[in-house]
Short mmCIF file of C-alpha atoms in Angstrom, two decimals:
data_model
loop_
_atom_site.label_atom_id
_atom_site.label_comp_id
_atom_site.label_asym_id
_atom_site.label_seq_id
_atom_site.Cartn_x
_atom_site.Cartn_y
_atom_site.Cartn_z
CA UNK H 62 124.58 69.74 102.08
CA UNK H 63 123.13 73.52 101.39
CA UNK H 64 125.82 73.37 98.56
CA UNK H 65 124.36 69.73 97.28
CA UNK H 66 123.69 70.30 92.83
CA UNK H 67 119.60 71.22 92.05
CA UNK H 68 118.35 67.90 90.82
CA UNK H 69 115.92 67.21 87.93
CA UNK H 70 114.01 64.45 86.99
CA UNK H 71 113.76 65.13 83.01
CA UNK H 72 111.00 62.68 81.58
CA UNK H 73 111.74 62.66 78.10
CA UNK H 74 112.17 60.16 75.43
CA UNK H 75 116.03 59.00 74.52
CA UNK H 76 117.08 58.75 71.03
CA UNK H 77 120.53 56.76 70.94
CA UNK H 78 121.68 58.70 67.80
CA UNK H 79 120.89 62.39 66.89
CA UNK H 80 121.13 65.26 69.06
CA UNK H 81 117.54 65.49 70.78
CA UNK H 82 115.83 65.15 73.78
CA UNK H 83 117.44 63.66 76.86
CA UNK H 84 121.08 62.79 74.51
CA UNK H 85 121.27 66.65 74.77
CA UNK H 86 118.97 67.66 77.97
CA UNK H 87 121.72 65.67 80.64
CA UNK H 88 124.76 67.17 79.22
CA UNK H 89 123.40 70.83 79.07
CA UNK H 90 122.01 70.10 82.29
CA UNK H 91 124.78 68.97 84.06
CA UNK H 92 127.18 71.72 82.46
CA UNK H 93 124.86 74.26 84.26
CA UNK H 94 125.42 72.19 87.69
CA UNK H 95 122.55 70.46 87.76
CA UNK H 96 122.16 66.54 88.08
CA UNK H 97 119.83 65.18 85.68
CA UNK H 98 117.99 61.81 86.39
CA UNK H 99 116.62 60.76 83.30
CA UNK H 100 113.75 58.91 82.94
CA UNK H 101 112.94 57.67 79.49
CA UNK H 102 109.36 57.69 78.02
CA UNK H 103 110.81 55.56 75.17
CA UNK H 104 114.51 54.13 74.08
CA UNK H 105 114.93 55.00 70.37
CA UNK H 106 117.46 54.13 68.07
CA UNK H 107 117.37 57.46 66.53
CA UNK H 108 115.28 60.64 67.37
CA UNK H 109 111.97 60.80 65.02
CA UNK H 110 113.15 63.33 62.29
CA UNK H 111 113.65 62.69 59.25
CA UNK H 112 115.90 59.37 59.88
CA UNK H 113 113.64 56.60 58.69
CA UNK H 114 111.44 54.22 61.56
CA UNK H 115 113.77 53.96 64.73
CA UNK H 116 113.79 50.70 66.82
CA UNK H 117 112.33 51.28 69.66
CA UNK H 118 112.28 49.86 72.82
CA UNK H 119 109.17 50.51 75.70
CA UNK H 120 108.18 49.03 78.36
CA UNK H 121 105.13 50.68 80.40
CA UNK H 122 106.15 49.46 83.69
CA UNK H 123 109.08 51.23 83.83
CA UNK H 124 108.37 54.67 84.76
CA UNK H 125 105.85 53.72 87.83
CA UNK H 126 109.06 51.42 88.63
CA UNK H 127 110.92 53.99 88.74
CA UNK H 128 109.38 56.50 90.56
CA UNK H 129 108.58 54.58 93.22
CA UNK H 130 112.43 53.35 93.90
CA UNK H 131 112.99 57.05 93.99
CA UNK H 132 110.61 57.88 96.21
CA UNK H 133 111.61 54.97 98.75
CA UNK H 134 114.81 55.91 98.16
CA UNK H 135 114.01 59.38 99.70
CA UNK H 136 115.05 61.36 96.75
CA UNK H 137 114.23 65.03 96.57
CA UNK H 138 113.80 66.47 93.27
CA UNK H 139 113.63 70.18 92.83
CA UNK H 140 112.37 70.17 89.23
CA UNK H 141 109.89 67.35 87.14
CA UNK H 142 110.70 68.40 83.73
CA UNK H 143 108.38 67.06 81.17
CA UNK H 144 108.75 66.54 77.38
CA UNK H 145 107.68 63.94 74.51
CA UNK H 146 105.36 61.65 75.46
CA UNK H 147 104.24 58.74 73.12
CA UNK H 148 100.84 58.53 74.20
CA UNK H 149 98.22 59.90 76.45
CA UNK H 150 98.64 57.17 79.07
CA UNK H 151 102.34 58.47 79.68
CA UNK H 152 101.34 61.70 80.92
CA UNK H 153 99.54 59.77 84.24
CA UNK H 154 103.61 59.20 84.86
CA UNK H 155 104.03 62.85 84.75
CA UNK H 156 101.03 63.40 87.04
CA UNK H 157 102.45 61.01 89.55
CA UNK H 158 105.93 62.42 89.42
CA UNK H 159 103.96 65.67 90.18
CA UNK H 160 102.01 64.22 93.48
CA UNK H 161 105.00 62.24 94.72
CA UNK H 162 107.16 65.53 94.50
CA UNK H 163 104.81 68.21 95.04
CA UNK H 164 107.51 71.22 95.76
CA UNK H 165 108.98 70.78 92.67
CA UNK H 166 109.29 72.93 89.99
CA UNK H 167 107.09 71.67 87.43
CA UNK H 168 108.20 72.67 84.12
CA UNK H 169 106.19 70.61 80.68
CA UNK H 170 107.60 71.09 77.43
CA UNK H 171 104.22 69.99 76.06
CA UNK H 172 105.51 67.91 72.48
CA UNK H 173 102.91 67.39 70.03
CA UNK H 174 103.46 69.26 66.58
CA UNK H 175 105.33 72.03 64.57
CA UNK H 176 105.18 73.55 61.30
CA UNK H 177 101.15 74.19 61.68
CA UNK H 178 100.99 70.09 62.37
CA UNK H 179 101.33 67.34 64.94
CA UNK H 180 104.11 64.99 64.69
CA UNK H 181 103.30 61.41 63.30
CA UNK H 182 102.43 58.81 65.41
CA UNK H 183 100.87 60.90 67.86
CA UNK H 184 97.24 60.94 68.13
CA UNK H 185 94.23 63.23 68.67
CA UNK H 186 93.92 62.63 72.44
CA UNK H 187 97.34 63.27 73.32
CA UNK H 188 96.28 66.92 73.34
CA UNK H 189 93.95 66.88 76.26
CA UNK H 190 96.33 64.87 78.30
CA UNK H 191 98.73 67.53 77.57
CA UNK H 192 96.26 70.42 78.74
CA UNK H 193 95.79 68.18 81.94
CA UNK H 194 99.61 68.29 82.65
CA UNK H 195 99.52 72.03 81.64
CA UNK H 196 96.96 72.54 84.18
CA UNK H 197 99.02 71.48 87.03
CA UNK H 198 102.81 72.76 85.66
CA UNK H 199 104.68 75.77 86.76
CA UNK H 200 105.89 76.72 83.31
CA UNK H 201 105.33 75.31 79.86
CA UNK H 202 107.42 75.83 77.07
CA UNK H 203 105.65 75.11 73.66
CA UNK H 204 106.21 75.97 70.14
CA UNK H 205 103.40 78.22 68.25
CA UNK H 206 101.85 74.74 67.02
CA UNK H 207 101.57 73.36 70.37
CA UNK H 208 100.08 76.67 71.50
CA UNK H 209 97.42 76.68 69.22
CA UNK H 210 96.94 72.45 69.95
CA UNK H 211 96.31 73.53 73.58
CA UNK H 212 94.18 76.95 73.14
CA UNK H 213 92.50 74.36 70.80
CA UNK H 214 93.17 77.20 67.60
CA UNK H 215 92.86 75.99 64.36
CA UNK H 216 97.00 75.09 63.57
CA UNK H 217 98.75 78.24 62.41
CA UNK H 218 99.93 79.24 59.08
CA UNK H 219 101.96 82.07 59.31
CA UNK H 220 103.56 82.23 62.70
CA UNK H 221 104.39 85.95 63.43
CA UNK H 222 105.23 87.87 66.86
CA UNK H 223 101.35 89.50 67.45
CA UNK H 224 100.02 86.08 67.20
CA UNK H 225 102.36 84.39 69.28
CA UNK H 226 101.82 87.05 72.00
CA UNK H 227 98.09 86.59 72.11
CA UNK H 228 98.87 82.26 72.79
CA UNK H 229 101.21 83.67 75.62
CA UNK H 230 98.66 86.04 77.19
CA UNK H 231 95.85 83.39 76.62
CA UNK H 232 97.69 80.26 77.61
CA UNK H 233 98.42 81.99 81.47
CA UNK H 234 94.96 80.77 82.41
CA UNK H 235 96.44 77.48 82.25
CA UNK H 236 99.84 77.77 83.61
CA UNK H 237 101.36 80.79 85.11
CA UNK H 238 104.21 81.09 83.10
CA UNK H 239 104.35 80.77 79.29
CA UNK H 240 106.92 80.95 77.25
CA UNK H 241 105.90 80.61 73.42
CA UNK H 242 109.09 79.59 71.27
CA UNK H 243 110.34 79.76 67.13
CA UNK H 244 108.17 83.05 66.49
CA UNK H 245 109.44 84.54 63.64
CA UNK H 246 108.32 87.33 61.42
CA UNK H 247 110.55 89.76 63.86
CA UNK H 248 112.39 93.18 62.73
CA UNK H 249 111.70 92.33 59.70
CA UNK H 250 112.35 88.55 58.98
CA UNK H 251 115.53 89.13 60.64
CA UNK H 252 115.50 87.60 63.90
CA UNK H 253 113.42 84.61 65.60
CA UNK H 254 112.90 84.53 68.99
CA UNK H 255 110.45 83.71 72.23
CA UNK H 256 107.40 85.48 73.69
CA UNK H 257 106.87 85.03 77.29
CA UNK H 258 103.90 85.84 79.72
CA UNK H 259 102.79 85.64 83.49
CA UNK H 260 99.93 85.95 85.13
CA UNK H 261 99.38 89.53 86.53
CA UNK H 262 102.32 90.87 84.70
CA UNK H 263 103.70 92.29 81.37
CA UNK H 264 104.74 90.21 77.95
CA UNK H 265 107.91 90.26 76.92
CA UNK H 266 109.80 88.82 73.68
CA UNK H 267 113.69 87.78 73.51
CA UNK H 268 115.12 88.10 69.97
CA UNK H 269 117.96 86.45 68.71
CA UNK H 270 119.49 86.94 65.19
CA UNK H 271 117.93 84.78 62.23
CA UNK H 272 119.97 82.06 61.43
CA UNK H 273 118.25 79.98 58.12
CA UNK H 274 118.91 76.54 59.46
CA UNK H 275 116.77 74.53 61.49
CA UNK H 276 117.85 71.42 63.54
CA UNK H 277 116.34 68.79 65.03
CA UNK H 278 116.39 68.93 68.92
CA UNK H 279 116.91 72.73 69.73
CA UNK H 280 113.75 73.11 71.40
CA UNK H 281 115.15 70.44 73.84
CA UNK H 282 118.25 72.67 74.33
CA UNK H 283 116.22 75.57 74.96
CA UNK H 284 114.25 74.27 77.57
CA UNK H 285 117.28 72.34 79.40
CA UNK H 286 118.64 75.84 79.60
CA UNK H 287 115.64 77.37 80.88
CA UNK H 288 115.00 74.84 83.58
CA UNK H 289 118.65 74.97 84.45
CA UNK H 290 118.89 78.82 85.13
CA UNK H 291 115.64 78.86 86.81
CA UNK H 292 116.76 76.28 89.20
CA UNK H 293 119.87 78.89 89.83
CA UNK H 294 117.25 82.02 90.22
CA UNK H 295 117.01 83.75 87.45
CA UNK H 296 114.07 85.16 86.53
CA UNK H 297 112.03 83.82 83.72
CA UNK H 298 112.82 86.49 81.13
CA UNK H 299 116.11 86.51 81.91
CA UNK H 300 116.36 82.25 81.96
CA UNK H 301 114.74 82.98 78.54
CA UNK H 302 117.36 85.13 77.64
CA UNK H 303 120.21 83.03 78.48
CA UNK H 304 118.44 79.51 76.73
CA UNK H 305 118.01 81.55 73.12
CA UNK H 306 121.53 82.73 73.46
CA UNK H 307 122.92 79.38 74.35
CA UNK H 308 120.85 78.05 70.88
CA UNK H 309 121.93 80.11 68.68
CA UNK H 310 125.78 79.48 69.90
CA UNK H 311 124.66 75.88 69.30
CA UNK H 312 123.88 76.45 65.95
CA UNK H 313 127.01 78.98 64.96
CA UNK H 314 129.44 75.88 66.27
CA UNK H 315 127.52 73.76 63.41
CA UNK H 316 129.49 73.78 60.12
CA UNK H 317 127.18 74.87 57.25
CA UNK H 318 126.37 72.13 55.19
CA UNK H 319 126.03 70.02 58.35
CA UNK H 320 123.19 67.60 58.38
CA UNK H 321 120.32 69.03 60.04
CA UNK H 322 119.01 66.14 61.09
CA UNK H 323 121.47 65.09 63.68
CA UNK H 324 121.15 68.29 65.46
CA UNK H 325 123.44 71.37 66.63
CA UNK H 326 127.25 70.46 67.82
CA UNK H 327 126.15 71.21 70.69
CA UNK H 328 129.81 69.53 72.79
CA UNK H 329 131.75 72.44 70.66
CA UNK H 330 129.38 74.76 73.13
CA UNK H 331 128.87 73.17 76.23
CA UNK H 332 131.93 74.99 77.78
CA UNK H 333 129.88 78.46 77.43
CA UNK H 334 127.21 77.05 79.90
CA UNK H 335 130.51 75.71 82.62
CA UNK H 336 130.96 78.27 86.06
CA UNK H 337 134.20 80.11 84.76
#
């Protein structure tokens, strides 16, 4: 069985229309070789961008459900990936994921906010639950918004490379590897990219040409992509390297003029991420 596929269980919300969160973390995952259990946080008609009030379907027993059938079941993860959450109580799912499985990689994408706010329908309390799950993960993954949520910064304005740096270096007291994503303000305006930090060791920063279009659920992509090469040994920066790459390839296979709400194409690129 040495040859068995890594296998992740990816605790995410999932949006039955628009490419975001686990609609695009399974796919990506699985093209990299890695099986992808998914539990959802929520079931949503749509992802929560810009595409009116979704129908949404939850049921709070699930998850606890869930885990335990996996864990009777004898089922060995080797990564609890982390993600949206609709409320503080979900992240005591994450926490028991975390003590049922405690070998795994534990990788939280901590979801809150962008563009200097936090996303609607998410309140004020969410943030220390998300600090708590920090506390305990391997790596976290969060935007410059989320950074400053969790360092408990007032929310940024402009979002620039020094700045993002400083979250990275600061935010390794809580986790021991950062990885800050969407800085911009590099070479120039010309390029956006990723900071990264460790405890004990150097910063580094992966830059990736500017491309003026943002779509909804790239930071999922991203951080599918991360978790995957991890789980195949690469070394952070270089995981880091090969989830920015794998974005912006997402976004070149999406027609200009495409709606940005329903994400990158991403099935036009999933071949790049296949074993050749």
């Amino acid at each position: 069985m040495s040859n068995a596929p890594k296998t992740v269980l990816a605790i995410h919300d999932l949006p039955g229309f628009g490419r975001a969160a686990l609609s695009v973390i399974v796919p990506v995952l699985s093209a990299l070789g890695v099986q992808a259990v998914a539990l959802p946080t929520a079931v949503l008609s749509t992802h929560t961008g810009g595409l009116g009030t979704p129908a949404k379907l939850s049921n709070p027993g699930y998850g606890p459900a869930a885990l335990d059938h996996y864990h009777r079941l004898g089922l060995q993860f080797d990564c609890i990936y982390s993600g949206y959450l609709a409320d503080s109580a979900q992240a005591h799912l994450v926490e028991q994921a975390f003590s049922l499985w405690p070998n795994a990689l534990k990788v939280v994408d901590p979801v809150m906010g962008d563009g200097g706010q936090m996303y609607r329908g998410l309140s004020a309390d969410l943030v220390q639950a998300m600090q708590a799950l920090c506390a305990r993960a391997d790596v976290i993954v969060p935007n410059m918004t989320e950074a400053a949520l969790l360092l408990g910064d007032e929310l940024p304005g402009v979002q620039g490379a020094e700045q993002a740096a400083g979250q990275a270096a600061r935010l390794t007291k809580l986790a021991p590897e950062v990885v800050v994503t969407g800085v911009t303000g590099l070479s120039d305006g010309r390029c956006i990219g990723c900071v990264g930090a460790g405890r004990g060791g150097a910063g580094y920063c992966v830059k990736t040409p500017m491309i003026p279009r943002l779509y909804h659920g790239t930071g999922d992509i991203f951080a599918a992509v991360l978790v995957g090469r991890m789980l195949q040994g690469n070394v952070p920066q270089a995981a880091v390297q090969a989830a920015a790459a794998f974005v912006a390839e997402c976004i070149r296979q999406t027609p200009e003029g495409a709606d940005e709400r329903l994400g990158v194409w991403l099935e036009a690129a999933l071949p790049k991420l296949m074993p050749r």
